[in-house]
mmCIF file of C-alpha atoms in Angstrom:
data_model
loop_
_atom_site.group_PDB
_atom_site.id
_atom_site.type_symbol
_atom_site.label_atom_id
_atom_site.label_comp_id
_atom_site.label_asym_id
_atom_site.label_seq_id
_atom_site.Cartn_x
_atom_site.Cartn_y
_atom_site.Cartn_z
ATOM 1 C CA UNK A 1 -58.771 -72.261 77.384
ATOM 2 C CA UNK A 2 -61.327 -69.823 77.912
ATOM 3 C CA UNK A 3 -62.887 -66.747 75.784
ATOM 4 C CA UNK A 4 -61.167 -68.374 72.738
ATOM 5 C CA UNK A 5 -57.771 -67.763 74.300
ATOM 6 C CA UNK A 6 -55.311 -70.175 72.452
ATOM 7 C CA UNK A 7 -51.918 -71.427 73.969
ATOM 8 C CA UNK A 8 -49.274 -68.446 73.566
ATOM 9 C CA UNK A 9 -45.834 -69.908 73.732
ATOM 10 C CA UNK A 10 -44.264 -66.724 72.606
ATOM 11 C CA UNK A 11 -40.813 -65.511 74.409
ATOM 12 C CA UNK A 12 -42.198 -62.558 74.911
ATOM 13 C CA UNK A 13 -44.336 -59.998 75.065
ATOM 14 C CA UNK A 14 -45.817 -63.391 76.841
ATOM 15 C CA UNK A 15 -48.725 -65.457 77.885
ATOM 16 C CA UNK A 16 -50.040 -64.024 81.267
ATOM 17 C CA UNK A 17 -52.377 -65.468 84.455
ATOM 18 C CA UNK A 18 -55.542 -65.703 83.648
ATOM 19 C CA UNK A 19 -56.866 -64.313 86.882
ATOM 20 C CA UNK A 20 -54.918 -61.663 86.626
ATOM 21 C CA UNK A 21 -56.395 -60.563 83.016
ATOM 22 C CA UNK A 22 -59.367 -60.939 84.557
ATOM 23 C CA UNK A 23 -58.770 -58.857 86.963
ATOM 24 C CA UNK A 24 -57.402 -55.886 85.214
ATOM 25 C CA UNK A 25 -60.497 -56.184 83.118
ATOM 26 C CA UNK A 26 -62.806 -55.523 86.119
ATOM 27 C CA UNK A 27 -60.541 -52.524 87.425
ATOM 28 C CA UNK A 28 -59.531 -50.947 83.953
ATOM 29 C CA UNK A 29 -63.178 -48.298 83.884
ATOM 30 C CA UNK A 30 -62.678 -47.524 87.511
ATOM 31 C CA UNK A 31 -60.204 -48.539 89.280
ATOM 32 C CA UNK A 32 -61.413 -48.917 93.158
ATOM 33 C CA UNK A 33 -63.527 -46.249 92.871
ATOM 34 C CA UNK A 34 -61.072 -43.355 91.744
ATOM 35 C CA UNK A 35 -63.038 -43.231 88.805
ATOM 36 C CA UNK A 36 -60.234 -43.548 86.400
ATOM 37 C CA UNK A 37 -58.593 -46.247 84.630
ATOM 38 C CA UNK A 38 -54.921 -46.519 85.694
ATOM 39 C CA UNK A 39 -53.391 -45.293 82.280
ATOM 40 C CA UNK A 40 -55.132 -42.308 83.112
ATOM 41 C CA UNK A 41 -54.236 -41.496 86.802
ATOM 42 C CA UNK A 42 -51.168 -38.845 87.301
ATOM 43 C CA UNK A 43 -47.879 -40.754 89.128
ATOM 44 C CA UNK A 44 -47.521 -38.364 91.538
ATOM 45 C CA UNK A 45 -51.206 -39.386 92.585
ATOM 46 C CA UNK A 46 -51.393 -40.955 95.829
ATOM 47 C CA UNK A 47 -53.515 -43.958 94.484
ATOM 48 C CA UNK A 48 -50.997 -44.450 92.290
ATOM 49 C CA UNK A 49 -48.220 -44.086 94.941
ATOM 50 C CA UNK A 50 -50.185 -46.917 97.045
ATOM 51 C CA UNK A 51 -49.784 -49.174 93.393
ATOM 52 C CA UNK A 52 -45.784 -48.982 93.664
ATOM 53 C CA UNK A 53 -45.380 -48.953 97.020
ATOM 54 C CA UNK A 54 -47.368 -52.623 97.266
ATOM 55 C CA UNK A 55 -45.649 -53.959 93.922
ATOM 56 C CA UNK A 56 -42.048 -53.057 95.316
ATOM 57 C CA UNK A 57 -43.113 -54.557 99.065
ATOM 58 C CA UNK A 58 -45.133 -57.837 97.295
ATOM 59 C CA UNK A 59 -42.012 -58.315 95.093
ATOM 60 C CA UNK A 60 -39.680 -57.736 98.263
ATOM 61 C CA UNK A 61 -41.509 -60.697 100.310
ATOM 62 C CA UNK A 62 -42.075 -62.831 97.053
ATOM 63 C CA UNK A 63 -37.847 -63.110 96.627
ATOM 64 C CA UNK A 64 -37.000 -62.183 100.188
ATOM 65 C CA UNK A 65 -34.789 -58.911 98.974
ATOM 66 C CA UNK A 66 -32.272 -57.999 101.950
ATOM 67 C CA UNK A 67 -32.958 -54.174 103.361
ATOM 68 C CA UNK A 68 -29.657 -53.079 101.664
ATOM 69 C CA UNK A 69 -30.915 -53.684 98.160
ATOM 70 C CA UNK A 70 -32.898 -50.942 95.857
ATOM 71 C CA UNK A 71 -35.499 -52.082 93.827
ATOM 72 C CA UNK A 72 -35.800 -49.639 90.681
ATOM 73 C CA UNK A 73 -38.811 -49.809 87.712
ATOM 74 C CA UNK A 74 -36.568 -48.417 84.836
ATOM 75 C CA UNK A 75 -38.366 -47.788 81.381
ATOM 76 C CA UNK A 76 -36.182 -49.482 78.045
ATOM 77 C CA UNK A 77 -36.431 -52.928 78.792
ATOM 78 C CA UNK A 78 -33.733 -55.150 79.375
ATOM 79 C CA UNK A 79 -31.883 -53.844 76.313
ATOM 80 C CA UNK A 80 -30.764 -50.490 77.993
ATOM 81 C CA UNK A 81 -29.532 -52.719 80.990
ATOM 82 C CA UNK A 82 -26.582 -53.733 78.460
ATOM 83 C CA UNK A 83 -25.387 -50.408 78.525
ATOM 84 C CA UNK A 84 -26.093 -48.913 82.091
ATOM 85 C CA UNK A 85 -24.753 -52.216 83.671
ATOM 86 C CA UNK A 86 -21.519 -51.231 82.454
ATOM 87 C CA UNK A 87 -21.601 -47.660 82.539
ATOM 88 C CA UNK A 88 -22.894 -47.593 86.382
ATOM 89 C CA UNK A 89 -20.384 -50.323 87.716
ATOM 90 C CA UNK A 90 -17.289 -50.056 85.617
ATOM 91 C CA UNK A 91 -15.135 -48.672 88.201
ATOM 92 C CA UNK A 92 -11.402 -50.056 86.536
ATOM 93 C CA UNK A 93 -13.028 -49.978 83.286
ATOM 94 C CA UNK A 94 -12.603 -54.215 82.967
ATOM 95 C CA UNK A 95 -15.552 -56.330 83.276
ATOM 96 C CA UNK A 96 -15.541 -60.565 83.079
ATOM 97 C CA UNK A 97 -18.853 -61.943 80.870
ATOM 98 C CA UNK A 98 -19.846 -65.363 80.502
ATOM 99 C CA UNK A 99 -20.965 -65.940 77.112
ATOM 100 C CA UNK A 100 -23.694 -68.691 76.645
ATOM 101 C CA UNK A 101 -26.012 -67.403 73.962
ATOM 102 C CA UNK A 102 -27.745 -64.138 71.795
ATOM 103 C CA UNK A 103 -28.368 -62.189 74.843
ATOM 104 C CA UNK A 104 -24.896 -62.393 76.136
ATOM 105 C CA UNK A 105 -23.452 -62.162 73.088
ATOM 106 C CA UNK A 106 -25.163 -58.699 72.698
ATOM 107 C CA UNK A 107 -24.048 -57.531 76.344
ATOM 108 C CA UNK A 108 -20.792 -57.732 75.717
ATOM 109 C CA UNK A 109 -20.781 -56.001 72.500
ATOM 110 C CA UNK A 110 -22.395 -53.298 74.709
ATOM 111 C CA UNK A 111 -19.973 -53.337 77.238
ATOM 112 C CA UNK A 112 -17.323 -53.606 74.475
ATOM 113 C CA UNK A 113 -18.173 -49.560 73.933
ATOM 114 C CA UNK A 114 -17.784 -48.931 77.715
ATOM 115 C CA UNK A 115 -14.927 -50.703 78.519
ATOM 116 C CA UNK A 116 -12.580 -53.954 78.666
ATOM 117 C CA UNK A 117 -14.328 -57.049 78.543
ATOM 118 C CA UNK A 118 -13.065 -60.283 79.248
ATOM 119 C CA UNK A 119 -15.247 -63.705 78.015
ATOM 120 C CA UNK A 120 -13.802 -65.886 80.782
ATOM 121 C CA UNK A 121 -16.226 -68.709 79.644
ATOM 122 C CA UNK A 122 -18.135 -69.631 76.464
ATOM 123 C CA UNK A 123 -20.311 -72.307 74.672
ATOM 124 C CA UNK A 124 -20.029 -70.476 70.964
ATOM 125 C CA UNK A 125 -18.496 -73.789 69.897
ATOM 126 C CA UNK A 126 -21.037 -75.928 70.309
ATOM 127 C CA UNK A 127 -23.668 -72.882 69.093
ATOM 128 C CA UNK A 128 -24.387 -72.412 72.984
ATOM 129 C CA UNK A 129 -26.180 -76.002 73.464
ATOM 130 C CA UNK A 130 -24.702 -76.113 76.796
ATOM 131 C CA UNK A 131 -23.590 -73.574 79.624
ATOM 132 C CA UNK A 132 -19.922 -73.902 80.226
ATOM 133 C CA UNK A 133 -17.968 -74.969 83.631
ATOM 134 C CA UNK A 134 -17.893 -71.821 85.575
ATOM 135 C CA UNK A 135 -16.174 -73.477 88.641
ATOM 136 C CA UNK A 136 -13.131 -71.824 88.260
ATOM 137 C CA UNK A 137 -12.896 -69.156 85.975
ATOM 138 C CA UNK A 138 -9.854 -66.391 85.355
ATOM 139 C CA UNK A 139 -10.938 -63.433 87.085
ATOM 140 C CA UNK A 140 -8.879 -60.661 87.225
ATOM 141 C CA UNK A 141 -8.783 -58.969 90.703
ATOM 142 C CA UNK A 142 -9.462 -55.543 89.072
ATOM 143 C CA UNK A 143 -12.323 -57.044 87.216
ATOM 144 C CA UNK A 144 -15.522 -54.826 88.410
ATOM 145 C CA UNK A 145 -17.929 -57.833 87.378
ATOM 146 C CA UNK A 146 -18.714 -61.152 86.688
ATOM 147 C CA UNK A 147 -21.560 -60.976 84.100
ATOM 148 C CA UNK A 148 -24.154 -63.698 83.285
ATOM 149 C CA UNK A 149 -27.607 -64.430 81.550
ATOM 150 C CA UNK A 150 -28.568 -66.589 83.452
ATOM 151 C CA UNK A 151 -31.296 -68.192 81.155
ATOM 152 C CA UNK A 152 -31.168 -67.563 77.327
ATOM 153 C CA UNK A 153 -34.372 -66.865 75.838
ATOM 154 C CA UNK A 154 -33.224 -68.236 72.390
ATOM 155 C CA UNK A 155 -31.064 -71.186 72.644
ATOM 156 C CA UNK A 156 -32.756 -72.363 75.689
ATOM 157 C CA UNK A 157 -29.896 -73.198 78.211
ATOM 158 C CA UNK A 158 -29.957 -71.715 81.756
ATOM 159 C CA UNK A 159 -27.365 -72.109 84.520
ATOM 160 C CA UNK A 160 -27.314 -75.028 86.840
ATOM 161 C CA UNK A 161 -25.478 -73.911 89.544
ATOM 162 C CA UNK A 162 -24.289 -69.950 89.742
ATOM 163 C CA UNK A 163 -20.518 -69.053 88.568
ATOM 164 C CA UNK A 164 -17.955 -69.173 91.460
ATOM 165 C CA UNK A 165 -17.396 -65.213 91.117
ATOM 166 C CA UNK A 166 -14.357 -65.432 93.719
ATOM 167 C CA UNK A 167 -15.700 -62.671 95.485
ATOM 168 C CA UNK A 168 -16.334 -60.270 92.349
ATOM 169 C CA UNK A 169 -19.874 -58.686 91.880
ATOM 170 C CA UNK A 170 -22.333 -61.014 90.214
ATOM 171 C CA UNK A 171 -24.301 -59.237 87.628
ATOM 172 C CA UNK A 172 -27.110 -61.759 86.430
ATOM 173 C CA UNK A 173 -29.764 -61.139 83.180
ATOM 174 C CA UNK A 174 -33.132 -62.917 84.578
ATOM 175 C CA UNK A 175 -35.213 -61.494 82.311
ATOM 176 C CA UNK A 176 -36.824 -64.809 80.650
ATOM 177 C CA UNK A 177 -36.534 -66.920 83.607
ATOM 178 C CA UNK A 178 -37.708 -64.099 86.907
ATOM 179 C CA UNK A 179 -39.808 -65.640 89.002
ATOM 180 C CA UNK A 180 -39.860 -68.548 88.068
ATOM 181 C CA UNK A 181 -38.110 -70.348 91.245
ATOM 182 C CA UNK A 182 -36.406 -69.066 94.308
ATOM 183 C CA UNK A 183 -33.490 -66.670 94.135
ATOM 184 C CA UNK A 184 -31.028 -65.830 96.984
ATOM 185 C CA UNK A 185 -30.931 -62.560 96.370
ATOM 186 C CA UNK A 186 -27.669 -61.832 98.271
ATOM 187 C CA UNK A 187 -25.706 -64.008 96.041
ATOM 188 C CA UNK A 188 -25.796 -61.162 93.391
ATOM 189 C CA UNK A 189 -24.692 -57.505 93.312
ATOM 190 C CA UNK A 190 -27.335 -56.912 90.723
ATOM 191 C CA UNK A 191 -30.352 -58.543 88.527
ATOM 192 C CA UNK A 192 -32.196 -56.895 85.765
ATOM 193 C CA UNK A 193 -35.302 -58.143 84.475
ATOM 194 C CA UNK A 194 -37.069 -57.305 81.097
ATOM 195 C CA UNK A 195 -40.517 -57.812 82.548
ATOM 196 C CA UNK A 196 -42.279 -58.782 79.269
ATOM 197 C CA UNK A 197 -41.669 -62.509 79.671
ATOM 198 C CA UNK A 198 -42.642 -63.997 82.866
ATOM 199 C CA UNK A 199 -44.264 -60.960 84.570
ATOM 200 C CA UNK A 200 -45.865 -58.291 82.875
ATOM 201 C CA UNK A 201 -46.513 -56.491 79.627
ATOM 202 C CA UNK A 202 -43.278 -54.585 77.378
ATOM 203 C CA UNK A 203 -42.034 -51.561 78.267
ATOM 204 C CA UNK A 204 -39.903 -51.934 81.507
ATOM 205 C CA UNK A 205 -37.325 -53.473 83.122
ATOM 206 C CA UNK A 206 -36.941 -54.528 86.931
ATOM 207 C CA UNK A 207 -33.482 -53.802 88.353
ATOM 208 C CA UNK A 208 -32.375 -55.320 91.829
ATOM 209 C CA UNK A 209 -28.834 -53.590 92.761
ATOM 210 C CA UNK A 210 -26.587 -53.750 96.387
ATOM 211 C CA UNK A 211 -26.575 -50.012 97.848
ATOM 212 C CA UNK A 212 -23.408 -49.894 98.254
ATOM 213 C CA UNK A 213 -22.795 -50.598 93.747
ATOM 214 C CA UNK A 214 -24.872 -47.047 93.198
ATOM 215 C CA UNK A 215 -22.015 -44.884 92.466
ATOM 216 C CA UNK A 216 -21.896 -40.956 92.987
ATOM 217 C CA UNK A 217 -20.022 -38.698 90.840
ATOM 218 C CA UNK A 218 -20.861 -40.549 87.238
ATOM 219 C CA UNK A 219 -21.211 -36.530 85.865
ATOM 220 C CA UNK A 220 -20.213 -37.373 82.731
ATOM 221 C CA UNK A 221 -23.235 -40.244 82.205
ATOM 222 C CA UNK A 222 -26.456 -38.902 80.879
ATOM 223 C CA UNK A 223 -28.900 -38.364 83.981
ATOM 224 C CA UNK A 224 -31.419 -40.649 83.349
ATOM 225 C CA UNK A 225 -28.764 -43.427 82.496
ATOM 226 C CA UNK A 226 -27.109 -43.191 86.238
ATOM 227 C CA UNK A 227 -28.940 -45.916 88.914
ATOM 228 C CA UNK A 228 -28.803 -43.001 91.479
ATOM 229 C CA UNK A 229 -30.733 -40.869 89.885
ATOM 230 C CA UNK A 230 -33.626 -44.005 90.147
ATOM 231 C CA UNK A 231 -32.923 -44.996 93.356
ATOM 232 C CA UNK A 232 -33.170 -41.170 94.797
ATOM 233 C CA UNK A 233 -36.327 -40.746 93.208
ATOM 234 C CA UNK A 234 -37.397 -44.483 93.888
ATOM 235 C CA UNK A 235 -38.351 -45.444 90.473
ATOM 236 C CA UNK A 236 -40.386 -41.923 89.950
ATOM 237 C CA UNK A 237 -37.505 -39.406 88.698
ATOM 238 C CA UNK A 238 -39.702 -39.253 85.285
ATOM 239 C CA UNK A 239 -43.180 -40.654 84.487
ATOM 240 C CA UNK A 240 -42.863 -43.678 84.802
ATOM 241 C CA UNK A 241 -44.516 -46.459 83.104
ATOM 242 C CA UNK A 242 -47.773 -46.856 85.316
ATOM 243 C CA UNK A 243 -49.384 -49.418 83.649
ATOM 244 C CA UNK A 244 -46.771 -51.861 83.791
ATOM 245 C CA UNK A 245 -45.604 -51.299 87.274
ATOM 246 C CA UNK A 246 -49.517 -51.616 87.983
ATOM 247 C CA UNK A 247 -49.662 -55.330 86.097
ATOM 248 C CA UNK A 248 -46.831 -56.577 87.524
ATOM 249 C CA UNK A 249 -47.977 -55.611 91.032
ATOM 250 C CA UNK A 250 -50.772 -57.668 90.219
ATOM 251 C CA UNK A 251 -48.814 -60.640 88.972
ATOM 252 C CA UNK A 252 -46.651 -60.533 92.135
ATOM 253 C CA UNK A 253 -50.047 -60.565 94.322
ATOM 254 C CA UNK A 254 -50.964 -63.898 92.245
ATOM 255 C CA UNK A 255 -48.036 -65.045 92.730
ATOM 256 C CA UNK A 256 -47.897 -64.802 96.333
ATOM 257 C CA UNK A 257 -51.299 -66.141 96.424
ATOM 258 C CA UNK A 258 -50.403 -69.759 94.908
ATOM 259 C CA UNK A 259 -47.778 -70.237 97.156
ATOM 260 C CA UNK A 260 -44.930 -67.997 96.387
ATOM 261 C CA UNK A 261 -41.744 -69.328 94.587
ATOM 262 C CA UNK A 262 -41.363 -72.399 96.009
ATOM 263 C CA UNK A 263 -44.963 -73.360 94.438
ATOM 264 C CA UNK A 264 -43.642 -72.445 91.047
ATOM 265 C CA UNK A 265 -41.020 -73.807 90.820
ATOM 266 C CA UNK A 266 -42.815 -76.735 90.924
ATOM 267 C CA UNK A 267 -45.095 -76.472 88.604
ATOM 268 C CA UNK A 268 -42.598 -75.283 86.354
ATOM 269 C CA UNK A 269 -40.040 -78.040 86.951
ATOM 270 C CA UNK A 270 -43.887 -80.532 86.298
ATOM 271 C CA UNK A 271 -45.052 -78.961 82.676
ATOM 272 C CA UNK A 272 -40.875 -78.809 81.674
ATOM 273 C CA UNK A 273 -40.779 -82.460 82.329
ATOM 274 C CA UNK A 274 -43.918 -83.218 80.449
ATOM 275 C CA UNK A 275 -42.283 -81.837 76.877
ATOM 276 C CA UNK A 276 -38.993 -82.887 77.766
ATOM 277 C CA UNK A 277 -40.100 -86.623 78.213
ATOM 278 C CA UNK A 278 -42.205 -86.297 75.095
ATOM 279 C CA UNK A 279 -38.718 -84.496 72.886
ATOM 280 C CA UNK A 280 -36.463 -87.573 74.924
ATOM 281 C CA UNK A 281 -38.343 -90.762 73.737
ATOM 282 C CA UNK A 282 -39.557 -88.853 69.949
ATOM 283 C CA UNK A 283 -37.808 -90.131 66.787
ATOM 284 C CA UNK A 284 -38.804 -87.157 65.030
ATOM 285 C CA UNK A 285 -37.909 -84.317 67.631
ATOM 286 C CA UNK A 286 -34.874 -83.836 69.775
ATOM 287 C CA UNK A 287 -33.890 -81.002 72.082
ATOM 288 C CA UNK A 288 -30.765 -78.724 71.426
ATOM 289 C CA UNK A 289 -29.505 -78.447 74.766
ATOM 290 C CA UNK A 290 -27.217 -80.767 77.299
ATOM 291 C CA UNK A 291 -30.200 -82.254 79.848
ATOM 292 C CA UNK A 292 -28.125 -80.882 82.332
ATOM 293 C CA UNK A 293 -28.333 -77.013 81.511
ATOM 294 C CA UNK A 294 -32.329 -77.244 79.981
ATOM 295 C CA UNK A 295 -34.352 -74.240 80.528
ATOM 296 C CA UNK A 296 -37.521 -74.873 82.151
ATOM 297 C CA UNK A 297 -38.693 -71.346 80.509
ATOM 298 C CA UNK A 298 -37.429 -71.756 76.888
ATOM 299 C CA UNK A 299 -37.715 -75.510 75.493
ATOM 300 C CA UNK A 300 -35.763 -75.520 72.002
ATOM 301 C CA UNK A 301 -36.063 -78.640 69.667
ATOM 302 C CA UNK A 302 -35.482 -79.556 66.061
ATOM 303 C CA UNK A 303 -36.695 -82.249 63.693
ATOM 304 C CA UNK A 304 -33.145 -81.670 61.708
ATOM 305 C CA UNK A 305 -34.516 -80.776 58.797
ATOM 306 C CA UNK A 306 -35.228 -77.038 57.842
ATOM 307 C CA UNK A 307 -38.754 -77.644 56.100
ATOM 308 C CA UNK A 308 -40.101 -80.442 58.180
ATOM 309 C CA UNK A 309 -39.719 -78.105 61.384
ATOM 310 C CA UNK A 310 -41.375 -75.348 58.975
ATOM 311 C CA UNK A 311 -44.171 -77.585 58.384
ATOM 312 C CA UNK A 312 -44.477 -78.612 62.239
ATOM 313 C CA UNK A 313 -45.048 -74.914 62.682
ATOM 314 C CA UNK A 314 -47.634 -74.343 60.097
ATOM 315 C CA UNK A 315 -48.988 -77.995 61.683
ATOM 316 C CA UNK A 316 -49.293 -76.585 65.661
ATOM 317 C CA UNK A 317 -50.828 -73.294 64.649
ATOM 318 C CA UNK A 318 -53.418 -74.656 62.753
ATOM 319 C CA UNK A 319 -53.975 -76.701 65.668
ATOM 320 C CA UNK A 320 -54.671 -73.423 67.776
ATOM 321 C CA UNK A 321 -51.053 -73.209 68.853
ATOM 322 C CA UNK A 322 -48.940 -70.051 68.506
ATOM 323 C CA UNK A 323 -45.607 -68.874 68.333
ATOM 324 C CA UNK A 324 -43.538 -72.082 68.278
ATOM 325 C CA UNK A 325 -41.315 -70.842 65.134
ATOM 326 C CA UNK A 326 -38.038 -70.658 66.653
ATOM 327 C CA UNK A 327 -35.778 -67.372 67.048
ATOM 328 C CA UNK A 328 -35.476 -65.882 63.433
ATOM 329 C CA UNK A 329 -31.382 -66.409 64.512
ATOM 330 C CA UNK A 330 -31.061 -70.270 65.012
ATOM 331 C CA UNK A 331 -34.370 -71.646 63.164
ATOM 332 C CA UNK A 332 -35.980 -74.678 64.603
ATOM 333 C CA UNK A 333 -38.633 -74.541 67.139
ATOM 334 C CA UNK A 334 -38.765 -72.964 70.646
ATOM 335 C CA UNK A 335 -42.083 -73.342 73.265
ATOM 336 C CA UNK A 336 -41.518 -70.967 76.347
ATOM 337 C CA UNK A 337 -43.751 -71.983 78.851
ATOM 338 C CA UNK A 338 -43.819 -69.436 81.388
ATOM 339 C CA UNK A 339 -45.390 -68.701 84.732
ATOM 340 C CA UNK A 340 -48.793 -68.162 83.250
ATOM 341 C CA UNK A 341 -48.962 -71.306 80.844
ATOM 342 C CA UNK A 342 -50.973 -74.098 82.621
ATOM 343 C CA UNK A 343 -49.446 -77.963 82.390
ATOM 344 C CA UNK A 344 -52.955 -78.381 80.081
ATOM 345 C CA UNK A 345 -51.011 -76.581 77.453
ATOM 346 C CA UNK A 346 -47.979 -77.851 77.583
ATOM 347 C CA UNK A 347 -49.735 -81.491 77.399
ATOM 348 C CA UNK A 348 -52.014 -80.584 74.580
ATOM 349 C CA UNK A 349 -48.976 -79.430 72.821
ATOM 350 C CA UNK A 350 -47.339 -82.520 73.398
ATOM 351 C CA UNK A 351 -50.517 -84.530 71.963
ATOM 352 C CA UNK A 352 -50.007 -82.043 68.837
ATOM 353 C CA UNK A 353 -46.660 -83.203 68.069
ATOM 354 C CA UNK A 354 -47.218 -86.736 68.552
ATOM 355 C CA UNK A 355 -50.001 -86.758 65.723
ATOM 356 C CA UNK A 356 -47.384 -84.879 63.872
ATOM 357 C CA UNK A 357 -45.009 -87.731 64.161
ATOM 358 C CA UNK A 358 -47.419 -90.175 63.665
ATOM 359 C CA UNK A 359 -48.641 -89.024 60.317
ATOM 360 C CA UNK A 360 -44.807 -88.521 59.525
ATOM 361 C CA UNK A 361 -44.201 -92.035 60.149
ATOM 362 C CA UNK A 362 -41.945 -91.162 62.576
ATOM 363 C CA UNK A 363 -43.456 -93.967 65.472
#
C-alpha cells in the first residue's frame, strides 16, 4: 500500500491500478499539453476524438473483437442494459434467461415488461450457491435469446463452461467479471459491461453487439434507448461520458502492457486460490458456492452465524480492510478482488482472518 491507500474489496465502484491513478494524476491539470483537464475538453474535440478512438482499438486487440462487432460506450450503467437488451433484440417478443443470482433475477423482471420470458435454468433453490447444468436446456426455436450473467457480483458463482445456446443468440452480463480472462468474443451475440467493477469509474456501461442484432425500424423505442442510434454515431450521439471512456482507455493500455488477458487470468486464478485455500482448510469460515462454479472476482463466505460475521467485519476494517460486509441482500461476507487488487492484499487479508479465528478459538 502506498499514500495510505488501504485494501478496497468493494464490488464496485472498485479498487483500480495503481499506475493508472497515478497516471491520471499527472495528466488531470494538462492533459498532453492541451492545457485542459479532460472533464473539461468538448467531445467533439479532436483530442478527445484521439481518447475514444485508442480506448475502442486497445479494447479491440485486448479481447480480439471480430470486424463485424460494434463496440458502443452507453451512459446508465449496466442497469439500463436490462431493459434495452430486450427492447433492441426481442424480435418474437420471447426471450430464454438463465437465472443464477440478484442480477439475473432483476433482468428478467426487466424483460418481464418487454416481453415473454422463459427461465430455462435456475439455482433459486439452493439460494444460487451453484450455476445450474446448462448442457441442454429447452429453447424454443422462436426464442430471440439465451440470456446469462455470467458472474454474479453478490452470490459469487460464475459460469464454468458457457450454455449450449443451440444456435440462439447468447446475450452475456460481464459486468463484475470483464477482463478478467480471455473471451471468444464470437461465441456471443452481445456483452454488456457496467464498467465500475473491473475497469473504470461509475457512470457507463460497455456494450459489445453482432452487426447484424442492430435492428432498424424500432420507431416506437425512445431514441436514445435504440443500439443504432449508438452505433451510427459511434458512441457520440450525446455527450458522452468523457471521463470514463478516458479511464478506461487507460486501464485497457495497462492492461495490454502486463501481458494482456492471458496474464490476468493468471494472476487472478493465483490471489483466488490464496483465499480459497485459506476459506477450504478454516473451521470458522466456509465459502457459499459449489468449488466448481467459484468466482475468481466475487469470493463469498460465512462464519454461520449472523453476529460473528458482523464482528469479523468490524474486526478486518479496523485492521485497514474495507468493504468486506456482504450484499445488504444475503448477509455474510463478500471480498471482490478485482483486476487492480495485488495477491499482497488478498494474502494480508487472509493473515487477518486467521488471527480472527485464532482469537475465536476456532484453530
Amino acid at each position: 500500500m502506498k499514500y495510505g491507500r488501504t485494501y478496497n474489496f468493494s464490488a464496485g465502484p472498485a479498487t483500480m491500478p495503481e499506475p493508472v491513478l497515478e497516471e491520471i494524476r499527472d495528466e488531470m491539470m494538462n492533459y498532453r499539453g492541451s492545457g485542459m483537464c479532460v472533464m473539461e475538453m468538448s467531445h467533439r474535440s479532436k483530442v478527445f476524438q484521439q481518447i475514444a478512438d485508442e480506448a475502442e482499438q486497445d479494447l479491440r486487440d485486448l479481447m480480439g473483437i471480430p470486424d463485424n462487432y460494434k463496440v458502443l460506450f452507453i451512459q446508465g450503467g449496466a442497469t439500463l442494459q436490462f431493459s434495452m437488451v430486450p427492447m433492441n433484440l426481442m424480435k418474437n417478443g420471447l426471450a430464454c434467461y438463465v437465472e443464477t443470482g440478484a442480477w439475473s433475477k432483476k433482468a428478467i423482471a426487466e424483460a418481464k415488461r418487454v416481453g415473454e420470458v422463459k427461465v430455462v435454468a435456475s439455482s433459486k433453490d439452493k439460494n444460487y450457491s451453484y450455476v445450474p447444468d446448462c448442457s441442454d436446456l429447452d429453447i424454443p426455436d422462436e426464442a430471440d435469446y439465451l440470456y446469462i450473467c455470467e458472474n454474479e457480483t453478490i452470490h459469487g458463482n460464475t459460469f464454468p463452461t458457457l450454455p449450449n445456446a443451440k444456435g440462439h443468440v447468447l446475450v452475456s452480463d460481464q459486468s463484475s467479471m470483464f477482463l478478467s480472462r480471455p473471451c471468444n468474443v464470437s461465441d456471443y451475440g452481445l456483452i454488456y459491461a457496467g464498467v465500475q467493477k473491473n475497469v473504470g469509474p461509475a457512470g457507463m456501461v460497455i456494450v459489445i453487439i453482432r452487426e447484424d442484432l442492430i435492428r432498424d425500424g424500432l420507431d416506437d423505442l425512445p431514441i436514445y434507448l435504440r443500439y443504432k442510434t449508438h452505433a451510427d454515431a459511434d458512441s457520440m450521439y450525446n455527450t458522452p461520458n468523457c471521463w470514463c471512456m478516458y479511464v478506461c482507455g487507460k486501464v485497457f493500455k495497462y492492461l495490454k502492457s502486463i501481458g494482456g488477458l492471458s496474464e490476468m487470468e493468471k494472476i487472478n486464478q493465483a490471489k483466488a486460490k490464496v483465499l480459497y485455500d485459506f476459506l477450504d482448510q478454516s473451521k470458522l469460515f466456509h465459502g457459499t458456492v459449489d468449488k466448481k462454479d467459484r468466482s475468481l472476482m466475487n469470493v463469498t463466505f460465512v462464519t454461520g452465524d449472523a453476529d460473528l460475521d458482523a464482528a469479523t467485519v468490524a474486526y478486518t476494517k479496523a485492521a485497514g480492510f474495507e468493504n468486506l460486509k456482504g450484499h445488504r441482500s444475503v448477509g455474510g461476507l463478500r471480498a471482490s478482488i478485482y483486476n487492480a487488487m495485488p495477491q499482497a492484499g488478498v494474502e494480508a487479508l487472509v493473515d487477518c482472518l486467521a488471527r480472527f479465528e485464532r482469537e475465536h478459538g476456532k484453530e
